[in-house]
Coordinates of C-alpha atoms and ligand atoms in Angstrom, one line a residue:
X1121 CA -2.0 2.0 46.4
X1122 CA 0.4 2.8 43.6
X1123 CA 4.0 1.8 43.7
X1124 CA 5.1 5.4 43.3
X1125 CA 7.9 7.0 45.3
X1126 CA 7.1 7.8 49.0
X1127 CA 7.3 11.5 48.8
X1128 CA 6.8 14.6 51.0
X1129 CA 6.9 17.6 48.7
X1130 CA 10.6 18.1 48.0
X1131 CA 11.6 15.3 50.3
X1132 CA 11.2 11.9 48.8
X1133 CA 12.2 8.9 50.9
X1134 CA 15.4 7.7 49.1
X1135 CA 17.7 6.4 51.7
X1136 CA 17.2 3.8 54.6
X1137 CA 19.6 3.5 57.4
X1138 CA 19.2 0.2 59.2
X1139 CA 20.5 -0.3 62.7
X1140 CA 21.2 -4.0 63.2
X1141 CA 22.2 -4.0 66.8
X1142 CA 22.1 -1.7 69.9
X1143 CA 25.4 -3.2 71.1
X1144 CA 28.9 -1.8 70.7
X1145 CA 32.4 -2.7 71.7
X1146 CA 33.2 1.1 72.2
X1147 CA 31.8 3.7 74.5
X1148 CA 32.8 6.8 72.5
X1149 CA 32.6 9.9 74.8
X1150 CA 30.6 11.8 72.2
X1151 CA 28.1 9.0 71.5
X1152 CA 27.5 6.7 74.5
X1153 CA 29.6 7.6 77.5
X1154 CA 30.2 4.5 79.6
X1155 CA 29.1 5.9 82.9
X1156 CA 25.7 6.6 81.6
X1157 CA 25.2 3.6 79.2
X1158 CA 26.6 0.9 81.4
X1159 CA 24.5 2.1 84.3
X1160 CA 21.2 3.0 82.7
X1161 CA 20.7 1.5 79.3
X1162 CA 19.3 -2.0 79.0
X1163 CA 20.2 -3.8 75.9
X1164 CA 17.4 -5.3 73.9
X1165 CA 16.4 -8.9 74.3
X1166 CA 16.8 -11.0 71.2
X1167 CA 13.1 -11.4 70.4
X1168 CA 12.7 -7.6 70.3
X1169 CA 15.3 -7.3 67.6
X1170 CA 14.2 -7.5 64.0
X1171 CA 15.2 -10.7 62.2
X1172 CA 17.1 -10.7 58.9
X1173 CA 13.9 -11.8 57.2
X1174 CA 11.9 -8.9 58.7
X1175 CA 14.6 -6.3 57.8
X1176 CA 14.8 -7.7 54.3
X1177 CA 11.0 -7.6 53.8
X1178 CA 10.8 -4.0 55.0
X1179 CA 13.7 -3.0 52.8
X1180 CA 12.1 -4.7 49.8
X1181 CA 8.8 -2.9 50.3
X1182 CA 10.7 0.4 50.4
X1183 CA 12.9 -0.5 47.4
X1184 CA 9.7 -1.2 45.5
X1185 CA 8.8 2.5 46.2
X1186 CA 12.0 4.1 45.2
X1187 CA 14.5 3.6 48.1
X1188 CA 17.7 2.6 46.3
X1189 CA 20.3 3.2 49.0
X1190 CA 20.7 1.2 52.2
X1191 CA 23.2 1.9 55.0
X1192 CA 23.9 -0.7 57.7
X1193 CA 24.7 0.8 61.1
X1194 CA 24.3 0.3 64.8
X1195 CA 25.5 0.3 67.7
X1196 CA 28.4 -1.4 66.1
X1197 CA 26.9 -3.4 63.1
X1198 CA 29.7 -6.0 63.1
X1199 CA 28.6 -7.1 66.5
X1200 CA 25.5 -8.6 64.9
X1201 CA 26.2 -12.3 64.1
X1202 CA 26.3 -13.4 60.5
X1203 CA 25.9 -9.9 59.1
X1204 CA 27.1 -11.0 55.7
X1205 CA 24.0 -13.2 55.4
X1206 CA 21.8 -10.1 55.8
X1207 CA 23.9 -8.2 53.3
X1208 CA 23.4 -11.0 50.7
X1209 CA 19.7 -10.9 51.4
X1210 CA 19.5 -7.1 50.9
X1211 CA 21.7 -7.3 47.8
X1212 CA 19.2 -9.7 46.2
X1213 CA 16.4 -7.1 46.5
X1214 CA 15.5 -5.7 43.1
X1215 CA 16.0 -1.9 43.0
X1216 CA 18.6 -1.7 45.7
X1217 CA 21.7 -0.5 44.0
X1218 CA 23.9 0.7 46.9
X1219 CA 24.6 -1.0 50.2
X1220 CA 27.0 0.8 52.6
X1221 CA 27.9 0.3 56.2
X1222 CA 29.2 2.6 59.0
X1223 CA 31.5 0.8 61.4
X1224 CA 34.2 1.5 63.9
X1225 CA 36.3 -0.9 61.8
X1226 CA 37.7 -3.1 64.5
X1227 CA 36.2 -6.3 63.1
X1228 CA 36.8 -5.6 59.5
X1229 CA 40.0 -7.7 59.3
X1230 CA 37.7 -10.7 60.1
X1231 CA 34.7 -9.8 58.0
X1232 CA 35.6 -7.4 55.1
X1233 CA 36.1 -10.1 52.5
X1234 CA 32.9 -11.9 53.2
X1235 CA 30.9 -8.7 53.4
X1236 CA 32.3 -7.7 50.0
X1237 CA 31.4 -11.1 48.5
X1238 CA 27.9 -10.7 49.9
X1239 CA 27.3 -7.4 48.1
X1240 CA 28.5 -4.6 50.4
X1241 CA 29.9 -1.8 48.3
X1242 CA 31.2 0.8 50.7
X1243 CA 32.3 1.3 54.3
X1244 CA 32.5 4.4 56.3
X1245 CA 35.0 3.8 59.1
X1246 CA 35.0 6.1 62.1
X1247 CA 38.4 7.3 63.3
X1248 CA 38.7 10.5 65.3
X1249 CA 42.4 10.6 66.0
X1250 CA 45.7 9.1 65.0
X1251 CA 47.1 9.6 68.4
X1252 CA 46.7 6.5 70.6
X1253 CA 46.1 8.4 73.9
X1254 CA 43.4 10.6 72.4
X1255 CA 41.8 7.7 70.6
X1256 CA 41.7 5.5 73.7
X1257 CA 40.3 8.3 75.7
X1258 CA 37.5 8.7 73.2
X1259 CA 36.6 5.1 72.7
X1260 CA 37.0 4.4 76.5
X1261 CA 37.8 0.7 75.8
X1262 CA 41.5 0.9 75.4
X1263 CA 41.4 0.3 71.7
X1264 CA 44.5 1.6 69.9
X1265 CA 44.5 3.4 66.5
X1266 CA 46.3 0.4 64.8
X1267 CA 43.1 -1.7 65.2
X1268 CA 41.2 0.7 63.1
X1269 CA 44.0 1.2 60.6
X1270 CA 44.1 -2.6 60.2
X1271 CA 40.3 -2.5 59.5
X1272 CA 40.8 0.2 56.9
X1273 CA 43.5 -1.9 55.2
X1274 CA 41.3 -5.0 55.2
X1275 CA 38.4 -3.1 53.7
X1276 CA 40.7 -1.7 51.0
X1277 CA 42.2 -5.1 50.3
X1278 CA 38.7 -6.6 50.0
X1279 CA 37.9 -4.0 47.3
X1280 CA 35.4 -2.0 49.4
X1281 CA 35.2 1.7 48.8
X1282 CA 36.4 3.4 52.0
X1283 CA 35.5 6.7 53.6
X1284 CA 36.6 7.9 57.1
X1285 CA 34.4 9.8 59.5
X1286 CA 36.2 12.0 62.0
X1287 CA 33.9 13.7 64.6
X1288 CA 35.6 16.9 65.7
X1289 CA 34.9 18.2 69.2
X1290 CA 36.6 21.2 70.7
X1291 CA 38.8 20.2 73.6
X1292 CA 38.9 16.6 72.4
X1293 CA 40.6 16.3 69.1
X1294 CA 41.0 19.5 67.2
X1295 CA 44.7 19.0 67.2
X1296 CA 44.1 16.0 65.0
X1297 CA 42.4 17.8 62.2
X1298 CA 45.7 18.5 60.3
X1299 CA 47.5 15.2 61.0
X1300 CA 44.4 13.3 59.7
X1301 CA 44.4 15.4 56.5
X1302 CA 48.1 14.8 56.1
X1303 CA 47.7 11.1 56.6
X1304 CA 44.8 10.5 54.3
X1305 CA 45.7 13.0 51.6
X1306 CA 47.9 10.6 49.7
X1307 CA 45.6 7.6 49.9
X1308 CA 42.4 6.7 48.0
X1309 CA 40.4 7.1 51.2
X1310 CA 38.1 10.1 51.5
X1311 CA 38.3 11.7 54.9
X1312 CA 35.2 13.5 56.2
X1313 CA 35.1 15.8 59.2
X1314 CA 31.8 15.9 61.1
X1315 CA 30.7 18.7 63.4
X1316 CA 30.0 17.4 66.8
X1317 CA 26.2 17.0 67.3
X1318 CA 23.8 17.0 70.2
X1319 CA 22.6 13.5 69.5
X1320 CA 20.9 11.6 72.3
X1321 CA 20.7 12.8 75.9
X1322 CA 24.0 11.9 77.4
X1323 CA 26.9 13.3 75.6
X1324 CA 26.9 16.7 77.4
X1325 CA 26.9 18.7 74.1
X1326 CA 27.1 22.5 74.1
X1327 CA 27.6 24.8 71.1
X1328 CA 31.0 25.7 72.5
X1329 CA 32.2 22.2 71.7
X1330 CA 31.5 22.6 68.0
X1331 CA 34.3 23.4 65.7
X1332 CA 32.5 24.8 62.6
X1333 CA 32.9 23.8 59.0
X1334 CA 34.5 27.2 58.4
X1335 CA 37.1 26.7 61.1
X1336 CA 37.9 23.2 59.9
X1337 CA 38.2 24.4 56.3
X1338 CA 40.4 27.3 57.2
X1339 CA 42.7 25.2 59.2
X1340 CA 43.3 22.7 56.4
X1341 CA 43.2 25.2 53.6
X1342 CA 46.1 27.2 55.2
X1343 CA 48.4 24.2 55.1
X1344 CA 47.0 22.3 52.1
X1345 CA 45.1 24.6 49.7
X1346 CA 41.7 23.2 48.8
X1347 CA 39.1 23.9 46.1
X1348 CA 35.4 23.1 46.1
X1349 CA 34.0 20.1 44.3
X1350 CA 30.3 20.0 43.0
X1351 CA 28.0 17.7 44.9
X1352 CA 27.5 14.2 43.5
X1353 CA 23.7 14.5 43.9
X1354 CA 21.1 16.8 45.5
X1355 CA 21.0 16.3 49.2
X1356 CA 24.6 15.1 49.6
X1357 CA 25.4 15.7 53.3
X1358 CA 29.1 16.5 53.0
X1359 CA 30.5 19.6 51.4
X1360 CA 33.2 18.3 49.1
X1361 CA 36.6 19.7 48.4
X1362 CA 39.8 18.5 46.8
X1363 CA 43.4 19.1 47.6
X1364 CA 44.9 21.4 44.9
X1365 CA 48.1 19.5 45.2
X1366 CA 46.8 16.1 44.1
X1367 CA 43.1 16.2 43.5
X1368 CA 42.3 13.9 46.4
X1369 CA 38.8 14.5 47.9
X1370 CA 38.0 15.6 51.4
X1371 CA 34.6 16.5 52.9
X1372 CA 33.0 18.4 55.8
X1373 CA 29.6 17.6 57.3
X1374 CA 28.2 20.7 58.8
X1375 CA 25.0 19.4 60.5
X1376 CA 25.2 22.1 63.2
X1377 CA 26.4 25.4 61.5
X1378 CA 25.0 24.8 58.1
X1379 CA 22.1 22.4 58.3
X1380 CA 20.7 20.4 55.4
X1381 CA 17.2 19.4 56.6
X1382 CA 15.6 20.9 53.5
X1383 CA 17.0 18.0 51.4
X1384 CA 17.0 15.3 54.0
X1385 CA 15.6 12.1 52.4
X1386 CA 16.8 9.6 55.0
X1387 CA 14.7 7.3 57.3
X1388 CA 16.1 5.2 60.0
X1389 CA 15.1 1.8 61.2
X1390 CA 16.2 0.9 64.7
X1391 CA 17.3 -2.6 65.7
X1392 CA 14.0 -3.1 67.4
X1393 CA 12.0 -2.0 64.4
X1394 CA 11.1 1.6 65.0
X1395 CA 11.0 3.8 61.9
X1396 CA 12.6 7.1 62.9
X1397 CA 12.2 10.1 60.6
X1398 CA 14.9 12.3 62.1
X1399 CA 18.2 11.7 63.9
X1400 CA 16.9 13.9 66.7
X1401 CA 13.4 12.4 67.0
X1402 CA 12.2 11.5 70.5
X1403 CA 10.6 8.3 69.2
X1404 CA 9.8 6.1 66.3
X1405 CA 6.9 4.3 64.6
X1406 CA 6.5 0.6 65.3
X1407 CA 7.3 -1.3 62.1
X1408 CA 8.0 -4.5 64.0
X1409 CA 4.4 -4.6 65.2
X1410 CA 3.1 -4.0 61.6
X1411 CA 5.5 -6.7 60.3
X1412 CA 4.5 -9.2 63.0
X1413 CA 0.8 -8.6 62.6
X1414 CA 0.7 -10.3 59.2
X1415 CA 0.4 -7.0 57.2
X1416 CA 0.7 -7.2 53.4
X1417 CA 3.4 -5.4 51.5
X1418 CA 0.8 -2.8 50.5
X1419 CA -0.2 -2.2 54.1
X1420 CA 3.4 -1.8 55.2
X1421 CA 4.0 0.6 52.3
X1422 CA 0.8 2.6 53.3
X1423 CA 2.0 2.7 56.9
X1424 CA 5.3 4.3 55.8
X1425 CA 3.7 6.6 53.4
X1426 CA 1.4 8.0 56.0
X1427 CA 4.3 8.7 58.3
X1428 CA 6.5 10.2 55.7
X1429 CA 3.9 12.4 54.2
X1430 CA 3.3 14.0 57.6
X1431 CA 7.0 14.4 58.3
X1432 CA 8.1 18.0 59.1
X1433 CA 11.5 17.3 60.8
X1434 CA 14.0 20.1 60.6
X1435 CA 15.7 19.8 64.0
X1436 CA 19.1 21.0 62.8
X1437 CA 17.7 24.1 61.2
X1438 CA 16.0 25.0 64.5
X1439 CA 18.6 23.6 66.9
X1440 CA 19.2 26.7 68.9
X1441 CA 15.5 26.9 69.7
X1442 CA 15.7 23.4 71.1
X1443 CA 19.0 23.7 73.0
X1444 CA 18.0 27.0 74.7
X1445 CA 15.3 25.2 76.7
X1446 CA 14.8 21.9 78.4
X1447 CA 14.2 19.6 75.5
X1448 CA 12.4 16.4 74.7
X1449 CA 14.2 13.2 75.3
X1450 CA 15.9 12.1 72.1
X1451 CA 16.7 8.6 70.8
X1452 CA 20.3 7.7 71.4
X1453 CA 22.6 7.7 68.4
X1454 CA 23.7 4.2 69.3
X1455 CA 20.1 3.0 68.7
X1456 CA 19.7 4.5 65.2
X1457 CA 23.3 4.9 63.9
X1458 CA 24.5 8.0 62.2
Ligands
SAM2091 N1 29.5 2.1 65.5 C1 29.6 2.6 64.2 C2 30.6 3.7 64.1 O1 31.0 4.3 65.1 O2 31.0 4.0 62.9 C3 28.3 3.0 63.6 C4 27.3 3.8 64.5 S1 27.9 5.4 64.9 C5 26.5 6.0 65.9 C6 27.7 6.3 63.4 C7 28.5 7.5 63.2 O3 28.0 8.5 64.1 C8 30.0 7.4 63.5 O4 30.7 7.9 62.4 C9 30.2 8.3 64.7 O5 31.4 8.9 64.7 C10 29.1 9.3 64.5 N2 28.7 10.0 65.7 C11 28.5 9.5 66.9 N3 28.2 10.4 67.8 C12 28.3 11.6 67.2 C13 28.1 13.0 67.6 N4 27.8 13.3 68.8 N5 28.2 13.9 66.6 C14 28.5 13.6 65.4 N6 28.7 12.4 64.9 C15 28.6 11.4 65.8
SF4_2092 FE1 31.4 4.8 69.0 FE2 29.9 4.0 67.0 FE3 29.9 2.7 69.3 FE4 28.8 5.1 69.1 S1 28.1 3.3 68.1 S2 30.1 4.3 70.8 S3 30.2 6.1 67.7 S4 31.7 2.9 67.9
SF4_2093 FE1 17.4 15.2 58.5 FE2 16.6 15.6 61.1 FE3 19.2 15.7 60.4 FE4 17.5 17.6 59.6 S1 18.1 17.1 61.7 S2 19.1 16.6 58.3 S3 15.7 16.4 59.2 S4 18.0 13.9 60.3

């Protein structure tokens, strides 16, 4: 086969999100509520988790076919031991020009410097409130806001580019929308609000919990006037704005009220090696088996190409059809990251 881009009409495969662990030190209420996870979810045994060599080989095959961006996620990615070794291996792949990571930030004071040295460019740190009581109620592990702020500072000191993800859920943290804008407005950190999504099967999502992009925008714009900023590239997930006052950027990700499936070019690799073509898929394709069966690079690429060409995912555009009726079981967010 040729080494051309893996494409599906207007949706080339450009971006690979790699989940390196199914474990997490948090039990965020909107992601993996403790009463469900601790009781029902079995964590993967070590031999079922892809090794660094397997992840790197797969990423290299895709990089050779046009995937330039990698994002490391989890579970909590920094719970995977020696993660900077993997970052260095991925950084050495020809064609990969951007490695980012999504993390809850708690372990960044320990690892930010070595991750940066290994080739990590950017981190997106999740922080949903600046109020300790609210934040502890969300993470359900008694972790205070200062732990994440220390992580943000460590990332900044290490020279990593930092963004913040704030998931907004009605009844949980809408009162934090403005304090978060106020806090990050005068920093170099880009804050992005995310509409609460019906990921997985256990977070109890209903449409009533969603605070829409428009509501978030209006709330901020009233207090701190905003103006739109053009997207950096086609398919960028966040709508970008800047504060008129100082030009600092802010973003809103509207996966529920204004879906962007038409330009979705992301694939996800779970920690146990399943290739998942949509955040809301009910299953994945077994890359681990292909890798461990002695397949050549060409065979691995052909496997992905076949899957991607058939891909017709547009869950978010059709969400209400799915949520009206009893739906298929979905993969949990903690297995495939954001
Ligand atoms: N543990 C890391 C963290 O929290 O950043 C990485 C994995 S986490 C699953 C990836 C991102 O998904 C985080 O920014 C998190 O806030 C977001 N997320 C989790 N559950 C969500 C939900 N129900 N709706 C929207 N975003 C969600
Ligand atoms: Fe929270 Fe991320 Fe862990 Fe999910 S994976 S519980 S969002 S820290
Ligand atoms: Fe992509 Fe699926 Fe999200 Fe649509 S719902 S943007 S296809 S991951």
